[in-house]
JSON list of C-alpha atoms in Angstrom, two decimals:
[
{"chain": "A", "resi": 637, "resn": "MET", "atom": "CA", "xyz": [30.67, 10.02, -71.12]},
{"chain": "A", "resi": 638, "resn": "LEU", "atom": "CA", "xyz": [29.41, 6.80, -70.40]},
{"chain": "A", "resi": 639, "resn": "TYR", "atom": "CA", "xyz": [30.98, 4.99, -67.37]},
{"chain": "A", "resi": 640, "resn": "ALA", "atom": "CA", "xyz": [30.88, 1.19, -66.68]},
{"chain": "A", "resi": 641, "resn": "ILE", "atom": "CA", "xyz": [30.86, 0.21, -62.83]},
{"chain": "A", "resi": 642, "resn": "LEU", "atom": "CA", "xyz": [31.91, -3.21, -62.81]},
{"chain": "A", "resi": 643, "resn": "CYS", "atom": "CA", "xyz": [30.84, -5.07, -59.20]},
{"chain": "A", "resi": 644, "resn": "TYR", "atom": "CA", "xyz": [33.80, -7.42, -58.08]},
{"chain": "A", "resi": 645, "resn": "ALA", "atom": "CA", "xyz": [33.14, -9.71, -55.02]},
{"chain": "A", "resi": 646, "resn": "GLN", "atom": "CA", "xyz": [33.33, -13.12, -53.55]},
{"chain": "A", "resi": 647, "resn": "GLU", "atom": "CA", "xyz": [30.40, -14.58, -55.14]},
{"chain": "A", "resi": 648, "resn": "ASP", "atom": "CA", "xyz": [30.28, -17.43, -52.72]},
{"chain": "A", "resi": 649, "resn": "VAL", "atom": "CA", "xyz": [29.40, -14.95, -49.77]},
{"chain": "A", "resi": 650, "resn": "VAL", "atom": "CA", "xyz": [26.91, -13.36, -52.16]},
{"chain": "A", "resi": 651, "resn": "GLY", "atom": "CA", "xyz": [25.51, -17.05, -52.89]},
{"chain": "A", "resi": 652, "resn": "SER", "atom": "CA", "xyz": [25.16, -17.68, -49.48]},
{"chain": "A", "resi": 653, "resn": "TRP", "atom": "CA", "xyz": [22.74, -15.03, -48.93]},
{"chain": "A", "resi": 654, "resn": "SER", "atom": "CA", "xyz": [19.21, -16.11, -47.24]},
{"chain": "A", "resi": 655, "resn": "GLN", "atom": "CA", "xyz": [16.33, -14.73, -49.61]},
{"chain": "A", "resi": 656, "resn": "ALA", "atom": "CA", "xyz": [15.58, -12.06, -47.50]},
{"chain": "A", "resi": 657, "resn": "GLU", "atom": "CA", "xyz": [19.60, -10.72, -47.61]},
{"chain": "A", "resi": 658, "resn": "ASP", "atom": "CA", "xyz": [19.51, -10.68, -51.08]},
{"chain": "A", "resi": 659, "resn": "ASP", "atom": "CA", "xyz": [16.11, -8.79, -51.08]},
{"chain": "A", "resi": 660, "resn": "ALA", "atom": "CA", "xyz": [17.38, -6.18, -48.83]},
{"chain": "A", "resi": 661, "resn": "CYS", "atom": "CA", "xyz": [20.48, -5.72, -50.65]},
{"chain": "A", "resi": 662, "resn": "MET", "atom": "CA", "xyz": [18.66, -5.44, -53.97]},
{"chain": "A", "resi": 663, "resn": "ALA", "atom": "CA", "xyz": [16.16, -2.86, -52.54]},
{"chain": "A", "resi": 664, "resn": "ARG", "atom": "CA", "xyz": [19.17, -0.46, -51.18]},
{"chain": "A", "resi": 665, "resn": "LEU", "atom": "CA", "xyz": [20.49, -0.88, -54.82]},
{"chain": "A", "resi": 666, "resn": "ALA", "atom": "CA", "xyz": [17.40, -0.43, -56.38]},
{"chain": "A", "resi": 667, "resn": "VAL", "atom": "CA", "xyz": [17.02, 3.37, -54.49]},
{"chain": "A", "resi": 668, "resn": "ILE", "atom": "CA", "xyz": [20.37, 4.05, -56.20]},
{"chain": "A", "resi": 669, "resn": "GLN", "atom": "CA", "xyz": [19.32, 2.80, -59.78]},
{"chain": "A", "resi": 670, "resn": "GLU", "atom": "CA", "xyz": [15.69, 4.49, -59.42]},
{"chain": "A", "resi": 671, "resn": "ARG", "atom": "CA", "xyz": [17.41, 7.93, -58.97]},
{"chain": "A", "resi": 672, "resn": "LEU", "atom": "CA", "xyz": [19.86, 7.52, -61.85]},
{"chain": "A", "resi": 673, "resn": "ALA", "atom": "CA", "xyz": [17.09, 6.37, -64.11]},
{"chain": "A", "resi": 674, "resn": "ARG", "atom": "CA", "xyz": [15.20, 9.55, -62.99]},
{"chain": "A", "resi": 675, "resn": "GLU", "atom": "CA", "xyz": [17.76, 11.82, -63.96]},
{"chain": "A", "resi": 676, "resn": "GLY", "atom": "CA", "xyz": [18.30, 9.76, -67.38]},
{"chain": "A", "resi": 677, "resn": "ARG", "atom": "CA", "xyz": [21.68, 8.75, -66.45]},
{"chain": "A", "resi": 678, "resn": "LEU", "atom": "CA", "xyz": [21.17, 4.89, -65.69]},
{"chain": "A", "resi": 679, "resn": "GLY", "atom": "CA", "xyz": [21.92, 2.65, -68.67]},
{"chain": "A", "resi": 680, "resn": "PRO", "atom": "CA", "xyz": [21.67, -1.30, -68.40]},
{"chain": "A", "resi": 681, "resn": "VAL", "atom": "CA", "xyz": [22.65, -3.12, -65.30]},
{"chain": "A", "resi": 682, "resn": "ALA", "atom": "CA", "xyz": [23.42, -6.72, -64.70]},
{"chain": "A", "resi": 683, "resn": "ARG", "atom": "CA", "xyz": [23.43, -9.12, -62.29]},
{"chain": "A", "resi": 684, "resn": "LEU", "atom": "CA", "xyz": [25.77, -12.09, -64.00]},
{"chain": "A", "resi": 685, "resn": "LEU", "atom": "CA", "xyz": [24.92, -15.92, -62.58]},
{"chain": "A", "resi": 686, "resn": "PRO", "atom": "CA", "xyz": [27.47, -17.83, -60.67]},
{"chain": "A", "resi": 687, "resn": "THR", "atom": "CA", "xyz": [30.71, -18.35, -62.27]},
{"chain": "A", "resi": 688, "resn": "THR", "atom": "CA", "xyz": [29.63, -22.19, -62.73]},
{"chain": "A", "resi": 689, "resn": "ALA", "atom": "CA", "xyz": [27.46, -21.37, -65.56]},
{"chain": "A", "resi": 690, "resn": "ALA", "atom": "CA", "xyz": [30.43, -19.43, -67.23]},
{"chain": "A", "resi": 691, "resn": "THR", "atom": "CA", "xyz": [32.45, -20.76, -70.43]},
{"chain": "A", "resi": 692, "resn": "THR", "atom": "CA", "xyz": [35.67, -19.11, -71.48]},
{"chain": "A", "resi": 693, "resn": "LEU", "atom": "CA", "xyz": [36.79, -19.10, -74.94]},
{"chain": "A", "resi": 694, "resn": "ARG", "atom": "CA", "xyz": [40.22, -19.19, -75.08]},
{"chain": "A", "resi": 695, "resn": "LYS", "atom": "CA", "xyz": [42.60, -18.12, -78.32]},
{"chain": "A", "resi": 696, "resn": "GLY", "atom": "CA", "xyz": [46.05, -18.41, -78.70]},
{"chain": "A", "resi": 697, "resn": "GLY", "atom": "CA", "xyz": [46.42, -21.77, -80.90]},
{"chain": "A", "resi": 698, "resn": "ALA", "atom": "CA", "xyz": [45.38, -22.95, -83.96]},
{"chain": "A", "resi": 699, "resn": "GLU", "atom": "CA", "xyz": [41.72, -23.46, -82.86]},
{"chain": "A", "resi": 700, "resn": "PRO", "atom": "CA", "xyz": [40.17, -21.31, -80.02]},
{"chain": "A", "resi": 701, "resn": "LEU", "atom": "CA", "xyz": [39.67, -23.75, -76.66]},
{"chain": "A", "resi": 702, "resn": "ILE", "atom": "CA", "xyz": [36.39, -23.35, -74.95]},
{"chain": "A", "resi": 703, "resn": "MET", "atom": "CA", "xyz": [36.58, -24.32, -71.24]},
{"chain": "A", "resi": 704, "resn": "ASP", "atom": "CA", "xyz": [33.89, -24.46, -68.45]},
{"chain": "A", "resi": 705, "resn": "GLY", "atom": "CA", "xyz": [34.35, -21.82, -65.74]},
{"chain": "A", "resi": 706, "resn": "PRO", "atom": "CA", "xyz": [35.64, -18.52, -65.63]},
{"chain": "A", "resi": 707, "resn": "PHE", "atom": "CA", "xyz": [38.90, -17.73, -67.08]},
{"chain": "A", "resi": 708, "resn": "ALA", "atom": "CA", "xyz": [41.08, -17.35, -64.03]},
{"chain": "A", "resi": 709, "resn": "GLU", "atom": "CA", "xyz": [41.01, -18.39, -60.32]},
{"chain": "A", "resi": 710, "resn": "THR", "atom": "CA", "xyz": [40.82, -15.19, -58.36]},
{"chain": "A", "resi": 711, "resn": "LYS", "atom": "CA", "xyz": [39.43, -13.90, -54.81]},
{"chain": "A", "resi": 712, "resn": "GLU", "atom": "CA", "xyz": [36.82, -12.07, -56.21]},
{"chain": "A", "resi": 713, "resn": "GLN", "atom": "CA", "xyz": [34.65, -12.11, -59.53]},
{"chain": "A", "resi": 714, "resn": "LEU", "atom": "CA", "xyz": [32.58, -9.83, -61.54]},
{"chain": "A", "resi": 715, "resn": "LEU", "atom": "CA", "xyz": [29.30, -10.35, -60.37]},
{"chain": "A", "resi": 716, "resn": "GLY", "atom": "CA", "xyz": [27.58, -7.53, -62.48]},
{"chain": "A", "resi": 717, "resn": "PHE", "atom": "CA", "xyz": [27.99, -4.14, -64.03]},
{"chain": "A", "resi": 718, "resn": "TYR", "atom": "CA", "xyz": [26.07, -0.65, -64.33]},
{"chain": "A", "resi": 719, "resn": "LEU", "atom": "CA", "xyz": [26.30, 1.60, -67.14]},
{"chain": "A", "resi": 720, "resn": "VAL", "atom": "CA", "xyz": [26.25, 5.06, -66.26]},
{"chain": "A", "resi": 721, "resn": "ASP", "atom": "CA", "xyz": [26.16, 8.53, -67.82]},
{"chain": "A", "resi": 722, "resn": "CYS", "atom": "CA", "xyz": [28.21, 10.92, -65.57]},
{"chain": "A", "resi": 723, "resn": "ASP", "atom": "CA", "xyz": [29.50, 14.26, -66.94]},
{"chain": "A", "resi": 724, "resn": "ALA", "atom": "CA", "xyz": [32.92, 13.61, -65.13]},
{"chain": "A", "resi": 725, "resn": "LEU", "atom": "CA", "xyz": [34.84, 10.45, -63.56]},
{"chain": "A", "resi": 726, "resn": "GLU", "atom": "CA", "xyz": [34.28, 11.96, -60.07]},
{"chain": "A", "resi": 727, "resn": "ASP", "atom": "CA", "xyz": [30.63, 11.54, -60.70]},
{"chain": "A", "resi": 728, "resn": "ALA", "atom": "CA", "xyz": [31.40, 8.29, -61.58]},
{"chain": "A", "resi": 729, "resn": "HIS", "atom": "CA", "xyz": [33.34, 7.57, -58.44]},
{"chain": "A", "resi": 730, "resn": "ASP", "atom": "CA", "xyz": [30.11, 9.30, -56.46]},
{"chain": "A", "resi": 731, "resn": "VAL", "atom": "CA", "xyz": [27.84, 6.82, -57.79]},
{"chain": "A", "resi": 732, "resn": "ALA", "atom": "CA", "xyz": [30.36, 3.66, -56.77]},
{"chain": "A", "resi": 733, "resn": "ARG", "atom": "CA", "xyz": [30.64, 5.13, -53.60]},
{"chain": "A", "resi": 734, "resn": "GLU", "atom": "CA", "xyz": [26.69, 5.11, -53.23]},
{"chain": "A", "resi": 735, "resn": "LEU", "atom": "CA", "xyz": [26.93, 1.49, -54.30]},
{"chain": "A", "resi": 736, "resn": "THR", "atom": "CA", "xyz": [29.59, 0.42, -51.81]},
{"chain": "A", "resi": 737, "resn": "GLU", "atom": "CA", "xyz": [27.46, 1.58, -48.99]},
{"chain": "A", "resi": 738, "resn": "ALA", "atom": "CA", "xyz": [24.47, 0.01, -50.40]},
{"chain": "A", "resi": 739, "resn": "ASN", "atom": "CA", "xyz": [25.98, -3.58, -50.93]},
{"chain": "A", "resi": 740, "resn": "PRO", "atom": "CA", "xyz": [27.42, -4.83, -47.58]},
{"chain": "A", "resi": 741, "resn": "VAL", "atom": "CA", "xyz": [29.87, -7.30, -49.75]},
{"chain": "A", "resi": 742, "resn": "PRO", "atom": "CA", "xyz": [33.45, -6.59, -49.37]},
{"chain": "A", "resi": 743, "resn": "GLY", "atom": "CA", "xyz": [34.70, -6.18, -52.66]},
{"chain": "A", "resi": 744, "resn": "CYS", "atom": "CA", "xyz": [35.38, -3.43, -55.13]},
{"chain": "A", "resi": 745, "resn": "TYR", "atom": "CA", "xyz": [33.80, -1.51, -58.27]},
{"chain": "A", "resi": 746, "resn": "GLU", "atom": "CA", "xyz": [36.29, -0.99, -60.84]},
{"chain": "A", "resi": 747, "resn": "ILE", "atom": "CA", "xyz": [34.99, 2.08, -62.79]},
{"chain": "A", "resi": 748, "resn": "ARG", "atom": "CA", "xyz": [35.87, 2.50, -66.59]},
{"chain": "A", "resi": 749, "resn": "PRO", "atom": "CA", "xyz": [35.42, 4.84, -69.13]},
{"chain": "A", "resi": 750, "resn": "VAL", "atom": "CA", "xyz": [32.89, 3.31, -72.44]},
{"chain": "A", "resi": 751, "resn": "GLY", "atom": "CA", "xyz": [33.64, 3.84, -75.74]},
{"chain": "A", "resi": 752, "resn": "ILE", "atom": "CA", "xyz": [30.46, 2.68, -77.86]},
{"chain": "A", "resi": 753, "resn": "PHE", "atom": "CA", "xyz": [31.55, 0.42, -80.65]},
{"chain": "A", "resi": 754, "resn": "HIS", "atom": "CA", "xyz": [28.54, -0.86, -81.40]},
{"chain": "A", "resi": 755, "resn": "ALA", "atom": "CA", "xyz": [25.04, 0.29, -79.70]},
{"chain": "A", "resi": 756, "resn": "GLY", "atom": "CA", "xyz": [23.23, -2.68, -80.34]},
{"chain": "A", "resi": 757, "resn": "VAL", "atom": "CA", "xyz": [19.72, -3.50, -79.98]},
{"chain": "A", "resi": 758, "resn": "ALA", "atom": "CA", "xyz": [17.32, -2.82, -77.36]},
{"chain": "A", "resi": 759, "resn": "VAL", "atom": "CA", "xyz": [16.53, -6.18, -75.17]},
{"chain": "A", "resi": 760, "resn": "ASP", "atom": "CA", "xyz": [13.29, -6.43, -73.25]},
{"chain": "A", "resi": 761, "resn": "PRO", "atom": "CA", "xyz": [14.52, -6.35, -69.51]},
{"chain": "A", "resi": 762, "resn": "ASP", "atom": "CA", "xyz": [11.69, -8.10, -68.58]},
{"chain": "A", "resi": 763, "resn": "ALA", "atom": "CA", "xyz": [12.01, -11.19, -70.44]},
{"chain": "A", "resi": 764, "resn": "VAL", "atom": "CA", "xyz": [15.94, -11.10, -69.59]},
{"chain": "A", "resi": 765, "resn": "ALA", "atom": "CA", "xyz": [14.71, -11.16, -65.56]},
{"chain": "A", "resi": 766, "resn": "ASP", "atom": "CA", "xyz": [12.46, -13.78, -66.57]},
{"chain": "A", "resi": 767, "resn": "VAL", "atom": "CA", "xyz": [15.20, -15.97, -68.10]},
{"chain": "A", "resi": 768, "resn": "ALA", "atom": "CA", "xyz": [17.59, -15.60, -65.35]},
{"chain": "A", "resi": 769, "resn": "ARG", "atom": "CA", "xyz": [15.04, -16.42, -62.66]},
{"chain": "A", "resi": 770, "resn": "ALA", "atom": "CA", "xyz": [14.38, -19.67, -64.37]},
{"chain": "A", "resi": 771, "resn": "ARG", "atom": "CA", "xyz": [17.80, -20.50, -64.87]},
{"chain": "A", "resi": 772, "resn": "SER", "atom": "CA", "xyz": [18.42, -19.49, -61.22]},
{"chain": "A", "resi": 773, "resn": "ARG", "atom": "CA", "xyz": [16.21, -21.92, -59.79]},
{"chain": "A", "resi": 774, "resn": "PRO", "atom": "CA", "xyz": [17.49, -25.39, -58.84]},
{"chain": "A", "resi": 775, "resn": "GLY", "atom": "CA", "xyz": [16.51, -28.40, -60.24]}
]
């Protein structure tokens, strides 16, 4: 069964990290990611850009309305996600516990079973990373 592990935290806290703090957290998370990849259990992992880069399409009226920013004011924001293949929900809980230990930011990990609606096509992760790096640079 595939499980989405959705990572919620306060983006202003993560955004205030120094490059060294961010690199250290990413290195700790990479240990878990590499193990899951070796086991053939790791699907896509994404780190989302800040909510200031988000837009929301709100439906309900005659025409959908597109707005800047996230859909709701919340204490924690969705910062990223993992897609992990686990035999049981308890195994997904174990992965989420590991991620919690590796990431010092207070927050939560929401674990949800995933039903594949459309498998899509593979995306070159290096190309995605290049775009993300380019967009996150100031100026």
